Amino acid sequence: MERSDRLSLPYVQAAQAQKHVTVNEATRALDALVHLSVISRSVTEQPAEPGQGDGYILSPDREGLQWGVMGAASVAVFQDNAWMEYAPVQGMTAYVADEARHVVWNGTEWTALASGLGDSAPQFGVNATADTTNRLAVKTNAVLFSHDDVTPGSGDVRQVLNKASASNTASQLFQTNYSARAEFGLTGTDDFLIKVSPDGTSFFDAIVINRLTGAVSFPNTPAFDGGEPPFTPAAIDGLSVWYDPSDGGSIDSTASRIAQLNDKSGNDLHAVQTTGSAQPLIEAAAIDGHGAMRFTGSEYLSFNAFADAISGNDLPWSISLVVQHETGSGGISIPFGLGRSSNAGISAWFGSNGNGRWRIAKTSAAGIPLDATPLDTKPHVVTINHSGTATSLWIDGFRVLNDIAQDVNGFTVDRATLGAWITTSVGYHFRGLIGEVVGFTRQLNDNEVRDLQRYLAEKWLSAPTKVDLFLAIGQSNMEGQGDKTLSPSVNAGSGFALTQQNMLATLADPVGNANTGSCLPAFGNRWYAETGRAAVVVSKAVGATALLPEADIGYGNWDKVEGALYGAAVTAMNLAMDTVLNGSIYTVHSVNALWCQGEAEANRMSIGTAGVTPAAMKPRWKPSRQICRRTSHCQRRRSSSSNWGHALMAATRHSMRRFAMRRTLLPMTWRVSM
């Protein structure tokens, strides 16, 4: 045997002369093939002046005096001023310098091999065949990724999945027989999703984690053990913009001024202001402990992409915002506006009307302004819900305007602003605070508005979601004869009253028919402090009225048969109940009556009016001594409506009668102390 089996190295024969020749040939071959490194495998023309030790893997298109007679894919090495040919054997590897990669001879061809030395391979398979889609393919029962304890490393191990943009996907996909069943990661968004599939084609979002807030939503889970999943605006379809200045991570600011308020909806429709002096201020703990934007009369933010999305005839939209007006009933002041830069007559806006009321207006030649509840300087949650031809307005959980026709043709807008109104110029700057803002490119249904109003009210107003209804009836002391300047203020969401326009507004004097101060704001505050629930007051008291028809001196009486006041009170109470049940975010906890009565009968008895006797009154009204004492005390202190309310609260805690919520108050008789 003269040569080795694999590399064909020469053996020294027995009694061979000039043994050094054979040994040198073998050494030369080993020098070429051990740790094989070649300059190229793509050069076709034999080099004219090669260096000693230069090696090449020969191309099929090779040319040259020596190369031309050598085999394709052979290794040619220039040694001792001559080209030497070496045939590859299966498994031989070589480093190709001009490709900066290792290749391996598989018995047929040279193929790329990832070497771990900084080289790259277009694809790689482990017990599997890689392809241009699955460039790394592995078939194994287990895969281990461990921290580096050899180099050693930091002790950490992290797998990184990187995608090009928010609309791309970086995820882990789980399959059964190559059909997808579950996936988690950033799937077409920068929010983190966990989704499942019954068939590999249709997917359902199980969990969504908002990237900006960390809020978790369960889009396909109506409820779970422990209560309802946390609600966010993202749970409602059609979300276009969502701004939250209480989330510091969503604000780009300079020197406490907001240059950009980032959109949390995932649509990247950010509200921006590039002019420093027109940027609103950041104010920490401004509304119920939450950070808000302060506008002082010259600032505004633009989010014109929202205007572009709703521009056109009869297109629906909805906008909700937390707003606190600063200057009460001053001039027109607009926290939210839509406008057209080329036409001052095309616009829609919400703000103060300059006459002490909130206004929602969709204006053009045929525009109709809608004036809503009285303006004050408390924070409010507002939703404007537009069908394209009609508008509804919700404030603090109550629908105060319902589908009022506002059909304006040619409604093409290109400006959407917070803190001002922009058409051909900027005007009617807002003074006050703006909190969270949520916009949709469709009209919301009533249940969606309730969910959104409840979310904003609970967060920004700390408002309860259950209310107690109170029918305030009787004579002038209940109607209100006090000094309204002494009436306490009631926080938004903690007390309401049915207005003369049959709308529910924040409880404030004058209430009902009164034009002065009453006990009811003080009562509302005390009730909220005692129970944590808001009181909804329906005041139908009328001064100088009587319990008995015989004591009626022309102002009416409360007799169920002969008097008109009883029926009017029942109608008003049922209207209030309908308003709460069908046009608010609230549920009714209890239905009650507050009655202050007896002065007319006492006066009639003192002059001997026929039929007006204690015996006649007894079957109709049986007040406890406690409430009588409290009522008399209140009558003597008409000038202080606050004391009135505290006394009434103390009285009703002992003598108030509650009734199950019903559609009518027929089970309640006016002959009983409530």
CSV table of C-alpha atoms in Angstrom, one decimal, residues 130-376:
chain,number,residue,atom,x,y,z
A,130,ALA,CA,-33.8,24.8,5.9
A,131,ASP,CA,-35.3,26.9,3.0
A,132,THR,CA,-35.6,30.6,2.1
A,133,THR,CA,-38.6,31.0,4.4
A,134,ASN,CA,-37.4,28.9,7.4
A,135,ARG,CA,-33.7,29.8,7.1
A,136,LEU,CA,-33.1,28.0,10.4
A,137,ALA,CA,-34.8,24.7,10.7
A,138,VAL,CA,-34.5,22.4,13.7
A,139,LYS,CA,-36.1,19.0,14.4
A,140,THR,CA,-35.5,18.0,18.0
A,141,ASN,CA,-37.3,16.8,21.2
A,142,ALA,CA,-35.9,19.7,23.2
A,143,VAL,CA,-34.0,22.9,22.8
A,144,LEU,CA,-31.8,24.4,25.5
A,145,PHE,CA,-30.7,28.0,25.7
A,146,SER,CA,-28.5,28.6,28.8
A,147,HIS,CA,-26.6,31.5,30.1
A,148,ASP,CA,-22.9,31.6,29.2
A,149,ASP,CA,-20.9,29.9,32.0
A,150,VAL,CA,-17.9,29.2,29.7
A,151,THR,CA,-16.6,32.6,28.7
A,152,PRO,CA,-18.0,33.3,31.3
A,153,GLY,CA,-20.9,35.7,30.5
A,154,SER,CA,-23.1,37.9,32.6
A,155,GLY,CA,-25.3,35.1,33.9
A,156,ASP,CA,-28.3,36.4,31.8
A,157,VAL,CA,-29.9,34.9,28.8
A,158,ARG,CA,-32.3,36.8,26.6
A,159,GLN,CA,-34.0,35.9,23.3
A,160,VAL,CA,-34.6,38.9,21.0
A,161,LEU,CA,-37.3,39.1,18.3
A,162,ASN,CA,-36.9,42.3,16.3
A,163,LYS,CA,-39.4,43.7,13.7
A,164,ALA,CA,-39.1,46.5,11.3
A,165,SER,CA,-42.1,48.7,12.2
A,166,ALA,CA,-45.3,48.8,14.3
A,167,SER,CA,-47.4,47.2,11.5
A,168,ASN,CA,-45.1,44.2,11.3
A,169,THR,CA,-45.1,41.1,13.5
A,170,ALA,CA,-42.7,39.7,16.1
A,171,SER,CA,-44.3,36.7,17.8
A,172,GLN,CA,-44.1,33.1,18.9
A,173,LEU,CA,-46.6,30.9,17.0
A,174,PHE,CA,-47.8,27.5,18.3
A,175,GLN,CA,-49.1,24.9,15.9
A,176,THR,CA,-50.7,21.5,15.8
A,177,ASN,CA,-49.7,19.5,12.8
A,178,TYR,CA,-48.4,22.8,11.2
A,179,SER,CA,-51.8,24.5,11.8
A,180,ALA,CA,-51.7,27.6,14.1
A,181,ARG,CA,-53.6,27.4,17.4
A,182,ALA,CA,-52.0,30.2,19.6
A,183,GLU,CA,-49.7,33.2,19.2
A,184,PHE,CA,-48.3,35.8,21.5
A,185,GLY,CA,-46.2,38.9,20.8
A,186,LEU,CA,-46.4,42.1,18.8
A,187,THR,CA,-48.8,41.0,16.0
A,188,GLY,CA,-49.3,43.9,13.7
A,189,THR,CA,-49.2,46.4,16.5
A,190,ASP,CA,-46.8,47.5,19.3
A,191,ASP,CA,-49.3,46.4,22.0
A,192,PHE,CA,-48.6,42.9,23.4
A,193,LEU,CA,-51.3,40.4,22.4
A,194,ILE,CA,-52.1,36.8,23.2
A,195,LYS,CA,-54.5,35.3,20.6
A,196,VAL,CA,-55.9,31.8,19.8
A,197,SER,CA,-57.2,30.1,16.7
A,198,PRO,CA,-59.6,27.2,16.2
A,199,ASP,CA,-58.4,26.5,12.7
A,200,GLY,CA,-55.2,28.3,11.9
A,201,THR,CA,-56.9,31.0,9.9
A,202,SER,CA,-59.3,32.9,12.3
A,203,PHE,CA,-57.7,34.4,15.4
A,204,PHE,CA,-59.3,35.8,18.5
A,205,ASP,CA,-57.6,38.3,20.8
A,206,ALA,CA,-57.6,36.8,24.3
A,207,ILE,CA,-55.5,39.4,26.2
A,208,VAL,CA,-54.3,42.8,25.0
A,209,ILE,CA,-51.7,44.8,27.0
A,210,ASN,CA,-51.4,48.5,26.1
A,211,ARG,CA,-47.8,49.4,25.5
A,212,LEU,CA,-48.2,52.9,26.9
A,213,THR,CA,-50.2,52.3,30.1
A,214,GLY,CA,-49.8,48.6,30.9
A,215,ALA,CA,-53.6,48.4,31.0
A,216,VAL,CA,-54.8,44.9,30.4
A,217,SER,CA,-58.0,44.2,28.5
A,218,PHE,CA,-59.8,40.9,27.7
A,219,PRO,CA,-61.7,41.6,24.4
A,220,ASN,CA,-63.5,38.3,24.3
A,221,THR,CA,-64.1,37.8,28.0
A,222,PRO,CA,-67.3,39.4,29.3
A,223,ALA,CA,-66.5,38.6,32.9
A,224,PHE,CA,-64.2,36.5,35.1
A,225,ASP,CA,-64.1,35.4,38.7
A,226,GLY,CA,-63.6,38.4,40.8
A,227,GLY,CA,-65.7,40.8,38.7
A,228,GLU,CA,-65.6,42.6,35.4
A,229,PRO,CA,-62.2,43.0,33.7
A,230,PRO,CA,-60.9,46.5,33.8
A,231,PHE,CA,-62.4,48.7,31.1
A,232,THR,CA,-60.4,50.9,28.8
A,233,PRO,CA,-61.5,52.9,25.7
A,234,ALA,CA,-59.6,50.4,23.5
A,235,ALA,CA,-62.5,47.9,24.3
A,236,ILE,CA,-64.8,49.9,22.0
A,237,ASP,CA,-64.5,49.4,18.3
A,238,GLY,CA,-63.7,52.3,16.1
A,239,LEU,CA,-61.3,54.0,18.5
A,240,SER,CA,-59.5,56.7,16.6
A,241,VAL,CA,-57.6,58.8,19.2
A,242,TRP,CA,-57.0,58.5,22.9
A,243,TYR,CA,-55.0,61.2,24.8
A,244,ASP,CA,-54.3,60.9,28.5
A,245,PRO,CA,-52.2,63.7,30.1
A,246,SER,CA,-52.3,61.8,33.4
A,247,ASP,CA,-50.0,59.2,31.7
A,248,GLY,CA,-46.6,60.9,31.9
A,249,GLY,CA,-45.2,58.4,29.4
A,250,SER,CA,-47.5,59.7,26.7
A,251,ILE,CA,-46.2,63.3,26.8
A,252,ASP,CA,-43.4,64.9,24.9
A,253,SER,CA,-42.6,68.1,26.7
A,254,THR,CA,-40.1,70.9,27.1
A,255,ALA,CA,-40.0,73.2,30.1
A,256,SER,CA,-43.4,71.9,31.4
A,257,ARG,CA,-45.1,72.6,28.1
A,258,ILE,CA,-46.6,69.9,25.9
A,259,ALA,CA,-45.2,69.7,22.4
A,260,GLN,CA,-46.8,66.4,21.7
A,261,LEU,CA,-49.5,64.3,23.4
A,262,ASN,CA,-49.1,60.8,22.1
A,263,ASP,CA,-52.1,58.8,20.9
A,264,LYS,CA,-52.7,55.7,23.0
A,265,SER,CA,-55.1,54.2,20.5
A,266,GLY,CA,-52.3,52.6,18.5
A,267,ASN,CA,-53.1,54.8,15.5
A,268,ASP,CA,-50.3,57.2,16.1
A,269,LEU,CA,-52.6,60.3,15.5
A,270,HIS,CA,-50.7,62.4,18.0
A,271,ALA,CA,-51.9,65.9,19.2
A,272,VAL,CA,-49.1,68.4,18.5
A,273,GLN,CA,-48.1,72.0,18.9
A,274,THR,CA,-44.7,73.1,17.4
A,275,THR,CA,-44.9,76.7,18.6
A,276,GLY,CA,-43.5,76.9,22.2
A,277,SER,CA,-45.7,79.8,23.4
A,278,ALA,CA,-48.9,78.0,22.1
A,279,GLN,CA,-48.1,74.7,23.9
A,280,PRO,CA,-50.4,73.9,26.9
A,281,LEU,CA,-48.9,73.6,30.3
A,282,ILE,CA,-48.5,70.3,32.3
A,283,GLU,CA,-50.2,70.6,35.7
A,284,ALA,CA,-49.7,67.7,38.1
A,285,ALA,CA,-52.6,66.5,40.3
A,286,ALA,CA,-54.9,69.0,38.6
A,287,ILE,CA,-58.2,67.1,38.5
A,288,ASP,CA,-58.9,64.7,41.3
A,289,GLY,CA,-55.2,63.9,41.7
A,290,HIS,CA,-54.6,63.3,38.0
A,291,GLY,CA,-52.3,65.4,35.8
A,292,ALA,CA,-54.1,67.5,33.2
A,293,MET,CA,-53.4,70.1,30.5
A,294,ARG,CA,-53.8,73.8,31.5
A,295,PHE,CA,-54.9,76.3,28.9
A,296,THR,CA,-54.6,80.0,29.8
A,297,GLY,CA,-56.1,81.6,26.7
A,298,SER,CA,-53.4,81.3,24.0
A,299,GLU,CA,-52.5,77.5,23.8
A,300,TYR,CA,-53.9,74.7,21.7
A,301,LEU,CA,-53.1,71.2,20.3
A,302,SER,CA,-53.9,70.0,16.8
A,303,PHE,CA,-54.9,66.5,15.8
A,304,ASN,CA,-56.0,67.1,12.2
A,305,ALA,CA,-55.9,63.5,11.1
A,306,PHE,CA,-59.1,63.0,13.2
A,307,ALA,CA,-60.8,65.8,11.3
A,308,ASP,CA,-59.8,64.2,8.0
A,309,ALA,CA,-61.3,60.9,9.1
A,310,ILE,CA,-64.8,62.4,9.8
A,311,SER,CA,-64.8,65.0,7.1
A,312,GLY,CA,-67.8,64.7,4.7
A,313,ASN,CA,-71.6,64.9,4.6
A,314,ASP,CA,-73.5,63.0,7.3
A,315,LEU,CA,-70.4,61.1,8.7
A,316,PRO,CA,-70.7,60.0,12.3
A,317,TRP,CA,-68.2,60.6,15.1
A,318,SER,CA,-67.9,60.8,18.8
A,319,ILE,CA,-65.6,62.7,21.2
A,320,SER,CA,-65.4,62.4,25.0
A,321,LEU,CA,-63.3,64.7,27.2
A,322,VAL,CA,-62.7,65.6,30.8
A,323,VAL,CA,-62.9,69.4,31.0
A,324,GLN,CA,-62.9,72.1,33.8
A,325,HIS,CA,-63.8,75.6,32.8
A,326,GLU,CA,-61.9,78.3,34.6
A,327,THR,CA,-63.7,81.6,34.1
A,328,GLY,CA,-67.3,80.5,34.8
A,329,SER,CA,-69.8,82.4,32.5
A,330,GLY,CA,-67.3,84.5,30.6
A,331,GLY,CA,-67.1,84.8,26.8
A,332,ILE,CA,-67.1,81.9,24.3
A,333,SER,CA,-64.4,79.5,25.3
A,334,ILE,CA,-63.9,76.3,23.3
A,335,PRO,CA,-62.0,73.2,24.6
A,336,PHE,CA,-62.7,71.1,21.5
A,337,GLY,CA,-63.3,72.3,17.9
A,338,LEU,CA,-63.5,71.1,14.4
A,339,GLY,CA,-63.0,73.5,11.5
A,340,ARG,CA,-62.2,74.1,7.9
A,341,SER,CA,-59.1,76.2,7.1
A,342,SER,CA,-60.6,77.7,4.0
A,343,ASN,CA,-64.1,78.5,5.3
A,344,ALA,CA,-64.9,80.0,8.6
A,345,GLY,CA,-68.6,78.9,8.4
A,346,ILE,CA,-67.9,75.2,8.4
A,347,SER,CA,-67.2,73.9,11.9
A,348,ALA,CA,-68.4,72.1,15.0
A,349,TRP,CA,-67.4,72.8,18.6
A,350,PHE,CA,-68.1,72.3,22.2
A,351,GLY,CA,-67.6,74.9,24.9
A,352,SER,CA,-69.2,77.8,26.8
A,353,ASN,CA,-71.7,79.9,24.9
A,354,GLY,CA,-70.8,83.2,26.6
A,355,ASN,CA,-74.1,83.2,28.5
A,356,GLY,CA,-73.3,80.8,31.3
A,357,ARG,CA,-74.2,77.5,29.6
A,358,TRP,CA,-72.4,74.8,27.8
A,359,ARG,CA,-73.0,74.7,24.0
A,360,ILE,CA,-72.5,72.1,21.3
A,361,ALA,CA,-72.7,73.6,17.9
A,362,LYS,CA,-72.4,72.4,14.3
A,363,THR,CA,-72.4,75.6,12.3
A,364,SER,CA,-72.7,76.7,8.7
A,365,ALA,CA,-75.4,78.6,7.1
A,366,ALA,CA,-77.9,76.1,8.5
A,367,GLY,CA,-76.1,75.4,11.8
A,368,ILE,CA,-78.1,75.0,15.0
A,369,PRO,CA,-76.4,75.7,18.4
A,370,LEU,CA,-77.6,73.5,21.3
A,371,ASP,CA,-77.3,75.0,24.7
A,372,ALA,CA,-77.1,72.5,27.5
A,373,THR,CA,-76.6,72.6,31.3
A,374,PRO,CA,-75.4,75.6,33.2
A,375,LEU,CA,-71.7,76.4,33.2
A,376,ASP,CA,-69.6,76.2,36.3
